[in-house]
């Protein structure tokens, strides 16, 4: 028996036989060419890129027929990488100046991209190199005549292990035969991981060397909850994993049955439980888990991993597919929250000494009004076909909201002038993520239709704790008295002005905090799909009155440790069990 550990990328436990898929690099030899061959090599490169484009278009059509439109986003990303002029111009330049063959030059271009991506702090963006690699490997294979094998039809039920497994691969697997996925590279925020979660397929990623060390057919257990892969398990380990799997599936099964139940407390108080999403693929999963639409659509994913900003039509298409995935429920679209550590490739952004306090989110959007209006028009156009809310991130004061709203007004006028339909009454809200916004909440509430508290950032800025610094993670405390006082103030300000108070930070998805958030009076909580049912279960066992008393009780304590102890002592046994 052997144990490998990796990253728990998609929850669930699977046991079965291993099937290794070799998606390794095409074999490339670099050699010198003479000056007469330069044009020929450049032409070969162009031809291989074109062949790859056709191949992807064919794959896209085939997948659209078999899987529908919803998962095509990834292939479109690959087509966009391929369409980037720089790929061909930079590689041709290497062919010309280095006098080397096209394959060697393309490999060097890939190397440059790898170096550039490796220097990116944001893990989501950094992992986007895997899309570039997949595309370039395809081109290389086309140049060498080594076609990418379609995935072999899996015999019986298997667990697939691959060095890398592209999103396109993911979409080709036969869901009835594949029980889980293991990859050697990639992480939780890779597209493949996002898709695995959207498809409810357990996955462990970043398991180094697994495809070299193991042979096809070996018995294997994949634990997507703990990130462990067990090879050739002994009888006892097998039984323990089996019980763990059964328990997990039983809880999931029981929870899924509750998906259609309303999110109401025992005393009949309704709270909207909504989902946080990044890509349209996640929309269906929100509804399957009983979510009431989307409370936070992080649009920045659409702007990343590319060299130019998406145009209005492309944005409309993506927002529309998200809207269709969650119809007829509300879709809350947050305008671009980039900048800081989330740099966009297509923009010239000066590097900042303190990016978390830099040109981020709404500040960035306001600094490029044409791009901002393009996004606003795209959102508004989609609003014609279903309930859409528009949300501005990182608002620090009244001027920012007013400027954002003025640009929204201009975008509306432009649509009116061109005779384009939109919902003129689409709700407009702000995220409360900066302490100044908490202090000004009463004034801000007069300007907008709803608040949504982004606790991930609000905690970061209130406590001056970098949210991505593991060394400070013990100080990142949602129950810190300063945070709780801020939350109370925001809800009071919202209700004072007659607008709803929502919360869409990670705090919303932790069942332990539910009684406090409910008791403070939040009207809506938005979280990852996987958390909705657990939170709903606790909600349905509480009364608003009791939650309000628990929340009030929290304010008697002066440290987060005390608040946490108090909170745990207040939660009744059956509620505590479901939290475990
Ligand atoms: C937040 O800050 O809580 C939030 C939801 O936004 P993001 O995590 O995207 O910064
Ligand atoms: Mg935020």
Short mmCIF file of C-alpha atoms and ligand atoms in Angstrom, two decimals, residues 276 296 298 300 334 337 342 360 431 433 453-458 467 504-506, ligand 1:
data_model
loop_
_atom_site.label_atom_id
_atom_site.label_comp_id
_atom_site.label_asym_id
_atom_site.label_seq_id
_atom_site.Cartn_x
_atom_site.Cartn_y
_atom_site.Cartn_z
CA UNK A 276 -20.81 32.58 -5.87
CA UNK A 296 -21.79 37.09 -6.75
CA UNK A 298 -16.86 37.41 -10.30
CA UNK A 300 -12.76 39.16 -13.71
CA UNK A 334 -20.08 42.23 -10.13
CA UNK A 337 -12.58 43.48 -9.66
CA UNK A 342 -5.08 40.38 -10.19
CA UNK A 360 -8.06 47.89 -7.86
CA UNK A 431 -19.89 45.81 -2.03
CA UNK A 433 -15.37 45.73 1.79
CA UNK A 453 -20.61 42.68 2.32
CA UNK A 454 -17.40 41.18 1.01
CA UNK A 455 -16.03 39.83 4.25
CA UNK A 456 -12.92 38.40 2.60
CA UNK A 457 -11.73 41.93 2.00
CA UNK A 458 -13.55 43.61 4.85
CA UNK A 467 -5.85 37.61 3.25
CA UNK A 504 -21.01 37.18 -0.15
CA UNK A 505 -17.62 36.57 1.46
CA UNK A 506 -16.44 33.08 2.44
C1 LIG B 1 -14.96 39.50 -0.63
O1 LIG B 1 -14.02 40.31 -0.60
O2 LIG B 1 -15.49 39.01 0.39
C2 LIG B 1 -15.50 39.07 -1.92
C3 LIG B 1 -16.57 38.33 -1.99
O3 LIG B 1 -14.83 39.44 -3.03
P1 LIG B 1 -13.48 38.73 -3.53
O4 LIG B 1 -13.25 37.51 -2.67
O5 LIG B 1 -13.69 38.41 -4.95
O6 LIG B 1 -12.46 39.80 -3.30
#
